[in-house]
Short mmCIF file of C-alpha atoms in Angstrom, two decimals:
data_model
loop_
_atom_site.label_atom_id
_atom_site.label_comp_id
_atom_site.label_asym_id
_atom_site.label_seq_id
_atom_site.Cartn_x
_atom_site.Cartn_y
_atom_site.Cartn_z
CA MET A 1 127.57 146.76 14.43
CA ASN A 2 124.04 147.75 13.01
CA ASN A 3 125.72 148.83 9.69
CA THR A 4 127.61 145.70 9.15
CA ARG A 5 126.53 143.75 6.01
CA GLU A 6 127.60 139.96 5.33
CA VAL A 7 129.03 138.69 2.04
CA GLU A 8 131.14 135.68 1.27
CA VAL A 9 133.78 137.70 -0.58
CA VAL A 10 134.89 141.31 -0.64
CA VAL A 11 137.03 142.44 -3.62
CA ILE A 12 138.96 145.71 -2.88
CA GLY A 13 139.75 147.59 -6.03
CA ALA A 14 138.40 147.68 -9.56
CA GLY A 15 141.36 147.85 -11.78
CA GLN A 16 142.41 145.11 -14.12
CA ALA A 17 143.05 142.75 -11.12
CA GLY A 18 139.72 143.51 -9.36
CA LEU A 19 137.49 143.24 -12.40
CA SER A 20 139.19 140.01 -13.44
CA SER A 21 138.53 138.59 -9.99
CA ALA A 22 134.90 139.70 -9.99
CA TYR A 23 134.37 138.29 -13.38
CA HIS A 24 135.61 134.90 -12.24
CA LEU A 25 133.36 135.16 -9.18
CA ARG A 26 130.47 135.73 -11.36
CA ARG A 27 131.33 132.78 -13.56
CA GLY A 28 131.71 130.59 -10.41
CA GLY A 29 128.31 131.18 -9.40
CA PHE A 30 128.58 134.25 -7.06
CA GLU A 31 126.09 136.87 -7.25
CA PRO A 32 127.17 140.62 -6.90
CA GLU A 33 125.85 142.42 -3.94
CA ARG A 34 124.46 139.06 -2.44
CA ASP A 35 127.58 136.82 -2.37
CA PHE A 36 130.28 139.38 -3.09
CA VAL A 37 130.99 143.01 -3.45
CA VAL A 38 133.52 145.06 -5.22
CA LEU A 39 134.58 148.21 -3.50
CA ASP A 40 136.52 150.98 -5.40
CA HIS A 41 137.85 154.25 -4.27
CA SER A 42 138.33 155.86 -7.60
CA PRO A 43 135.58 158.35 -8.95
CA GLY A 44 134.91 156.20 -12.01
CA PRO A 45 135.79 153.20 -13.92
CA GLY A 46 139.33 152.62 -15.24
CA GLY A 47 141.55 151.69 -12.33
CA ALA A 48 144.79 153.60 -12.31
CA TRP A 49 144.49 154.12 -16.03
CA GLN A 50 141.97 156.88 -15.43
CA PHE A 51 144.98 159.03 -13.88
CA ARG A 52 147.51 158.60 -16.50
CA TRP A 53 148.64 161.67 -18.32
CA PRO A 54 146.97 162.88 -21.51
CA SER A 55 149.96 162.50 -23.80
CA LEU A 56 150.15 158.74 -22.90
CA THR A 57 147.95 157.71 -25.92
CA TYR A 58 146.68 154.28 -26.30
CA GLY A 59 149.11 153.61 -29.23
CA LYS A 60 152.07 154.25 -26.85
CA VAL A 61 150.87 151.49 -24.20
CA HIS A 62 152.72 148.27 -24.29
CA GLY A 63 151.25 145.08 -23.25
CA MET A 64 147.79 146.17 -22.26
CA HIS A 65 145.94 142.70 -22.11
CA SER A 66 142.17 142.41 -22.49
CA LEU A 67 139.99 141.62 -19.55
CA PRO A 68 138.71 138.03 -19.52
CA GLY A 69 135.47 137.38 -21.49
CA MET A 70 135.59 140.77 -23.51
CA GLU A 71 138.31 141.74 -25.83
CA LEU A 72 139.36 145.47 -26.19
CA THR A 73 139.16 145.84 -29.96
CA GLY A 74 139.08 148.85 -32.36
CA ALA A 75 140.59 151.30 -29.95
CA ASP A 76 141.91 154.58 -31.45
CA GLY A 77 145.64 154.73 -30.85
CA SER A 78 145.72 158.38 -31.05
CA ARG A 79 143.29 158.93 -28.07
CA PRO A 80 144.63 159.05 -24.48
CA SER A 81 144.95 155.63 -22.72
CA SER A 82 143.04 157.20 -19.77
CA GLU A 83 139.89 157.54 -21.86
CA VAL A 84 140.17 154.26 -23.95
CA VAL A 85 140.69 152.15 -20.82
CA ALA A 86 138.08 153.92 -18.68
CA ALA A 87 135.52 153.46 -21.42
CA TYR A 88 136.48 149.80 -21.77
CA PHE A 89 136.23 149.13 -17.98
CA GLN A 90 132.93 150.92 -17.95
CA THR A 91 131.40 148.67 -20.58
CA TYR A 92 132.96 145.70 -19.04
CA GLU A 93 131.34 146.39 -15.61
CA ARG A 94 128.09 146.87 -17.19
CA THR A 95 128.23 143.81 -19.55
CA PHE A 96 128.88 141.51 -16.62
CA ASP A 97 126.75 143.37 -14.12
CA LEU A 98 129.50 143.65 -11.52
CA ARG A 99 127.96 146.42 -9.63
CA VAL A 100 131.12 148.16 -8.40
CA ARG A 101 130.58 150.35 -5.47
CA ARG A 102 132.27 153.71 -5.64
CA PRO A 103 133.78 156.01 -4.42
CA VAL A 104 134.50 153.73 -1.35
CA ASP A 105 137.43 154.17 0.72
CA VAL A 106 138.62 151.12 2.56
CA ARG A 107 140.23 152.02 5.83
CA THR A 108 140.96 148.84 7.68
CA VAL A 109 140.64 145.00 7.57
CA THR A 110 140.49 143.46 10.91
CA GLU A 111 139.70 140.12 12.57
CA GLY A 112 135.94 139.67 13.07
CA PRO A 113 133.80 137.22 14.98
CA ASP A 114 133.19 133.50 13.80
CA GLY A 115 136.33 133.53 11.62
CA ARG A 116 135.20 136.32 9.45
CA LEU A 117 137.09 139.52 8.36
CA LEU A 118 135.58 142.96 8.84
CA VAL A 119 136.25 145.45 6.24
CA GLU A 120 135.83 148.94 7.38
CA THR A 121 135.07 151.54 4.86
CA SER A 122 133.60 155.05 4.27
CA ASP A 123 130.48 153.18 3.21
CA GLY A 124 130.11 151.17 6.48
CA VAL A 125 131.36 147.78 7.42
CA TRP A 126 131.49 144.41 5.56
CA SER A 127 131.84 141.10 7.17
CA THR A 128 133.35 138.56 4.75
CA ARG A 129 134.61 134.98 4.77
CA ALA A 130 137.35 135.83 2.17
CA LEU A 131 139.05 138.90 0.79
CA ILE A 132 140.63 139.67 -2.62
CA ASN A 133 142.81 142.62 -2.37
CA ALA A 134 143.49 144.25 -5.75
CA THR A 135 144.43 147.77 -4.77
CA GLY A 136 147.51 147.95 -7.01
CA THR A 137 150.25 150.70 -6.48
CA TRP A 138 149.09 154.02 -7.90
CA ASP A 139 148.13 155.35 -4.61
CA ARG A 140 151.50 154.86 -3.16
CA PRO A 141 154.13 156.71 -5.28
CA PHE A 142 157.62 156.19 -4.06
CA TRP A 143 159.73 159.28 -3.33
CA PRO A 144 163.53 158.67 -2.58
CA ARG A 145 165.10 160.96 0.04
CA TYR A 146 168.35 162.62 -0.62
CA PRO A 147 170.36 165.18 1.43
CA GLY A 148 169.12 168.82 0.87
CA GLN A 149 165.84 167.83 -0.84
CA GLU A 150 163.87 170.10 1.20
CA THR A 151 165.90 173.17 0.17
CA PHE A 152 165.37 172.80 -3.53
CA ARG A 153 163.60 175.99 -4.77
CA GLY A 154 162.29 174.55 -7.92
CA ARG A 155 159.40 172.09 -8.42
CA GLN A 156 159.48 168.46 -7.49
CA LEU A 157 156.69 166.10 -8.79
CA HIS A 158 156.30 162.43 -9.36
CA THR A 159 155.04 160.41 -12.17
CA ALA A 160 151.80 160.08 -10.50
CA GLN A 161 151.41 163.80 -11.03
CA TYR A 162 152.92 164.10 -14.56
CA PRO A 163 150.79 166.62 -16.50
CA GLY A 164 152.32 166.11 -20.01
CA PRO A 165 155.27 167.73 -21.76
CA GLU A 166 154.01 171.15 -22.52
CA GLU A 167 154.12 172.33 -18.97
CA PHE A 168 158.00 171.96 -18.91
CA ALA A 169 158.63 174.39 -21.85
CA GLY A 170 161.66 176.32 -21.42
CA GLN A 171 162.69 174.80 -18.07
CA ARG A 172 165.56 172.69 -17.12
CA VAL A 173 164.36 169.35 -16.01
CA ILE A 174 166.17 166.49 -14.20
CA VAL A 175 164.42 163.12 -14.59
CA VAL A 176 165.23 160.52 -11.99
CA GLY A 177 164.42 156.88 -12.64
CA GLY A 178 165.63 154.14 -15.07
CA GLY A 179 162.23 152.49 -15.73
CA ALA A 180 159.73 152.90 -18.62
CA SER A 181 158.06 155.96 -17.26
CA GLY A 182 161.37 157.84 -16.94
CA THR A 183 162.51 157.24 -20.49
CA GLN A 184 158.93 158.07 -21.77
CA HIS A 185 159.00 161.36 -19.84
CA LEU A 186 162.42 162.25 -21.14
CA LEU A 187 161.54 161.65 -24.68
CA GLU A 188 158.24 163.70 -24.47
CA ILE A 189 159.84 166.48 -22.54
CA ALA A 190 163.07 167.04 -24.46
CA PRO A 191 161.54 168.99 -27.43
CA TYR A 192 159.92 171.44 -25.04
CA ALA A 193 162.46 171.75 -22.17
CA ALA A 194 165.45 174.04 -22.28
CA ALA A 195 167.57 171.06 -21.10
CA THR A 196 167.02 167.57 -19.70
CA THR A 197 169.25 165.40 -17.53
CA TRP A 198 168.69 161.77 -16.80
CA VAL A 199 169.93 160.12 -13.58
CA THR A 200 169.44 156.64 -12.37
CA ARG A 201 170.53 154.68 -9.42
CA ARG A 202 171.75 151.72 -11.66
CA PRO A 203 172.74 151.60 -15.28
CA PRO A 204 169.72 151.05 -17.49
CA VAL A 205 169.47 147.73 -19.33
CA PHE A 206 167.96 147.77 -22.76
CA ARG A 207 166.56 144.80 -24.26
CA GLU A 208 166.78 144.00 -27.94
CA GLY A 209 164.67 141.61 -29.96
CA PRO A 210 161.16 140.19 -29.27
CA PHE A 211 160.05 139.52 -25.63
CA ASP A 212 158.48 136.12 -26.12
CA GLU A 213 156.35 134.10 -23.73
CA ASP A 214 159.48 132.17 -22.44
CA ALA A 215 161.26 135.47 -21.56
CA GLY A 216 158.05 136.62 -19.95
CA ARG A 217 157.72 133.65 -17.85
CA ALA A 218 161.27 133.70 -16.69
CA ALA A 219 160.91 137.34 -15.65
CA VAL A 220 157.57 136.66 -13.64
CA ALA A 221 159.45 133.74 -12.04
CA LEU A 222 162.09 136.14 -10.69
CA VAL A 223 159.46 138.51 -9.22
CA GLU A 224 157.57 135.43 -7.86
CA GLU A 225 160.56 134.07 -6.03
CA ARG A 226 160.83 137.37 -3.97
CA VAL A 227 157.23 137.15 -2.99
CA ARG A 228 157.62 133.57 -2.06
CA GLN A 229 160.33 134.74 0.36
CA GLY A 230 158.35 137.50 1.89
CA LEU A 231 160.46 140.26 0.29
CA VAL A 232 159.01 143.44 -1.12
CA PRO A 233 158.29 142.64 -4.78
CA ARG A 234 159.98 144.25 -7.67
CA SER A 235 158.20 145.14 -10.57
CA VAL A 236 158.08 142.70 -13.68
CA VAL A 237 159.43 145.59 -15.72
CA SER A 238 162.57 145.91 -13.38
CA VAL A 239 163.75 142.32 -14.33
CA THR A 240 162.90 142.49 -18.11
CA GLY A 241 164.82 145.56 -19.15
CA LEU A 242 163.70 148.50 -21.38
CA PRO A 243 162.72 147.72 -24.95
CA LEU A 244 164.90 149.07 -27.50
CA ASN A 245 162.47 150.41 -30.01
CA ASP A 246 162.81 153.10 -32.49
CA ALA A 247 162.02 155.97 -30.27
CA VAL A 248 164.49 154.75 -27.62
CA ARG A 249 167.19 154.33 -30.30
CA GLN A 250 166.69 157.87 -31.57
CA GLY A 251 166.74 159.19 -27.96
CA LEU A 252 170.11 157.50 -27.47
CA GLU A 253 171.40 158.80 -30.73
CA ASP A 254 170.29 162.45 -29.80
CA GLY A 255 171.89 162.30 -26.46
CA ILE A 256 168.56 162.61 -24.69
CA LEU A 257 169.02 159.16 -22.80
CA ASP A 258 172.50 159.97 -21.77
CA ARG A 259 172.27 158.55 -18.36
CA ARG A 260 174.27 159.83 -15.38
CA PRO A 261 174.68 158.09 -11.94
CA ILE A 262 172.42 159.22 -9.25
CA PHE A 263 173.54 162.42 -7.56
CA ASP A 264 174.80 162.81 -3.92
CA ARG A 265 172.81 165.75 -2.74
CA ILE A 266 170.14 168.26 -3.85
CA THR A 267 170.90 172.01 -3.55
CA PRO A 268 168.55 174.91 -3.75
CA THR A 269 169.24 175.34 -7.50
CA GLY A 270 169.77 171.74 -8.52
CA VAL A 271 171.85 168.74 -7.72
CA GLU A 272 175.48 167.93 -7.08
CA TRP A 273 177.74 164.82 -7.22
CA ALA A 274 180.56 164.08 -4.66
CA ASP A 275 183.24 164.78 -7.27
CA GLY A 276 181.98 168.55 -7.59
CA ARG A 277 179.88 168.13 -10.62
CA ARG A 278 176.59 169.97 -10.64
CA VAL A 279 173.33 170.45 -12.70
CA ASP A 280 171.05 173.38 -12.33
CA ALA A 281 167.35 172.77 -12.55
CA ASP A 282 164.04 174.12 -12.51
CA VAL A 283 162.10 170.72 -12.02
CA ILE A 284 163.04 167.37 -10.62
CA LEU A 285 160.68 164.76 -11.93
CA TRP A 286 160.74 161.63 -9.73
CA ALA A 287 159.97 158.65 -12.11
CA THR A 288 160.80 156.30 -9.28
CA GLY A 289 158.02 153.76 -9.31
CA PHE A 290 155.39 152.90 -6.75
CA ARG A 291 154.86 150.54 -3.74
CA ALA A 292 151.90 148.13 -3.01
CA ALA A 293 148.98 149.97 -1.41
CA ILE A 294 148.22 147.51 1.23
CA ASP A 295 148.36 149.71 4.42
CA HIS A 296 144.78 148.78 5.26
CA LEU A 297 145.73 145.28 5.62
CA ALA A 298 148.19 146.10 8.40
CA PRO A 299 145.90 144.80 11.38
CA LEU A 300 146.17 141.34 9.96
CA ARG A 301 149.88 141.24 10.41
CA LEU A 302 150.66 139.72 7.08
CA ARG A 303 154.07 141.21 6.55
CA GLU A 304 157.12 139.20 6.75
CA PRO A 305 160.43 140.46 8.30
CA GLY A 306 161.57 141.09 4.71
CA GLY A 307 158.76 143.73 4.25
CA GLY A 308 156.41 142.02 1.77
CA ILE A 309 153.65 139.55 2.07
CA ARG A 310 154.53 135.79 1.40
CA LEU A 311 152.26 134.31 -0.91
CA ASP A 312 151.41 130.67 -2.06
CA GLY A 313 149.96 131.49 -5.63
CA THR A 314 147.79 134.59 -4.64
CA ARG A 315 146.93 133.34 -1.13
CA ALA A 316 148.61 134.99 1.85
CA VAL A 317 150.50 132.34 3.65
CA ALA A 318 149.87 133.96 7.07
CA ASP A 319 146.01 134.03 6.49
CA PRO A 320 144.44 131.89 3.76
CA ARG A 321 141.29 133.92 3.70
CA VAL A 322 143.16 136.77 2.01
CA HIS A 323 144.37 136.70 -1.49
CA LEU A 324 146.30 139.55 -3.34
CA VAL A 325 145.81 139.80 -6.82
CA GLY A 326 147.79 142.22 -8.95
CA TYR A 327 150.63 142.10 -6.27
CA GLY A 328 154.18 141.12 -7.38
CA PRO A 329 154.18 138.50 -10.17
CA SER A 330 150.49 139.28 -10.96
CA ALA A 331 151.14 142.97 -11.42
CA SER A 332 150.97 142.80 -15.26
CA THR A 333 147.57 142.88 -16.96
CA ILE A 334 147.84 139.38 -18.32
CA GLY A 335 149.05 138.20 -14.86
CA ALA A 336 146.24 139.80 -13.09
CA ASN A 337 143.72 137.99 -15.30
CA ARG A 338 145.29 134.52 -14.62
CA ALA A 339 145.66 135.49 -10.72
CA GLY A 340 142.00 136.56 -10.52
CA ARG A 341 140.98 132.99 -11.82
CA SER A 342 143.43 131.26 -9.52
CA ALA A 343 142.21 133.27 -6.48
CA VAL A 344 138.63 132.42 -7.03
CA ARG A 345 139.32 128.79 -7.45
CA ASP A 346 141.08 128.78 -4.13
CA ILE A 347 138.32 130.71 -2.30
CA LYS A 348 135.74 128.31 -3.75
CA ARG A 349 137.54 125.53 -2.00
CA LEU A 350 137.87 127.71 1.23
CA LEU A 351 134.24 128.39 1.22
CA ALA A 352 133.30 124.78 0.74
CA GLU A 353 134.77 124.05 4.22
CA GLU A 354 132.54 124.48 7.32
CA PRO A 355 133.35 127.82 8.82
CA VAL A 356 134.98 127.50 12.40
CA ALA A 357 133.39 129.50 15.00
CA ALA A 358 135.78 131.91 17.06
#
């Protein structure tokens, strides 16, 4: 392949996980463009944050942890988080000279000659000895399927397409999903909408009191256990519960967060339950989460029967050349920082061994 370029490490994705990994590669003596390359399909810096809705201001963001080596300080809490984080990531990339290539779409990762991996992209092919996959979940919104869904005459959209609350003025809105995004959407939309209805598959669990480090470690351990078993990872938030802050308390008191169980079918004008109850709606907003964007890794056959990729730390058990950072237990911002450091440490050990010719 005339267009194939060789490096030691390819990093796919330049969100928190990818930039953390690139930083630790740089600290470990790897030179960008010579020893490693960072490929990102987004139009600019900021990872998935650049696509967040304008009403999600930085002051509303919970648990945004700074990237390693450079704190995010002095941010205006009233500015959209998309702007704040994009500017921070851009400064970070420049400060550490990470030379992110974008927009580059990674199509597939396949087995190459001499024990190397071939990363086929819209910008040619990269041959690498190790791979850090840091593609996150934003590109794979999860849309559940219910009977009659295709008959609904109103609008259906996912959190990934959420434009902000003003667009729902005067409309009857059903929000599906019991996570942080679902509750945030409801609290924002309610003052504008004609009516809101909240439905979830399971009763929401609200968490009172501080979420300390011990609680955080326990939550991550639950997610990590699923990944060890090769199961599809759940989000860390799914095992921590929803924080019971002042806004949520007010939403409960006002009846905005009056949860109903998931409906049984969707009709042309709304939704229905098996007992005959129905709600008419103009909009169904699916705040139903995301799945890992890892389809490009399919040729490597890393998935286990449980549907996930089994990891030892960040390393894929089925292929020690492949590390997943920002997957499962490392999906939080602080988790991604630690996982990036761990992945680079393991890769340095791998590369210190003599490559085995195919």
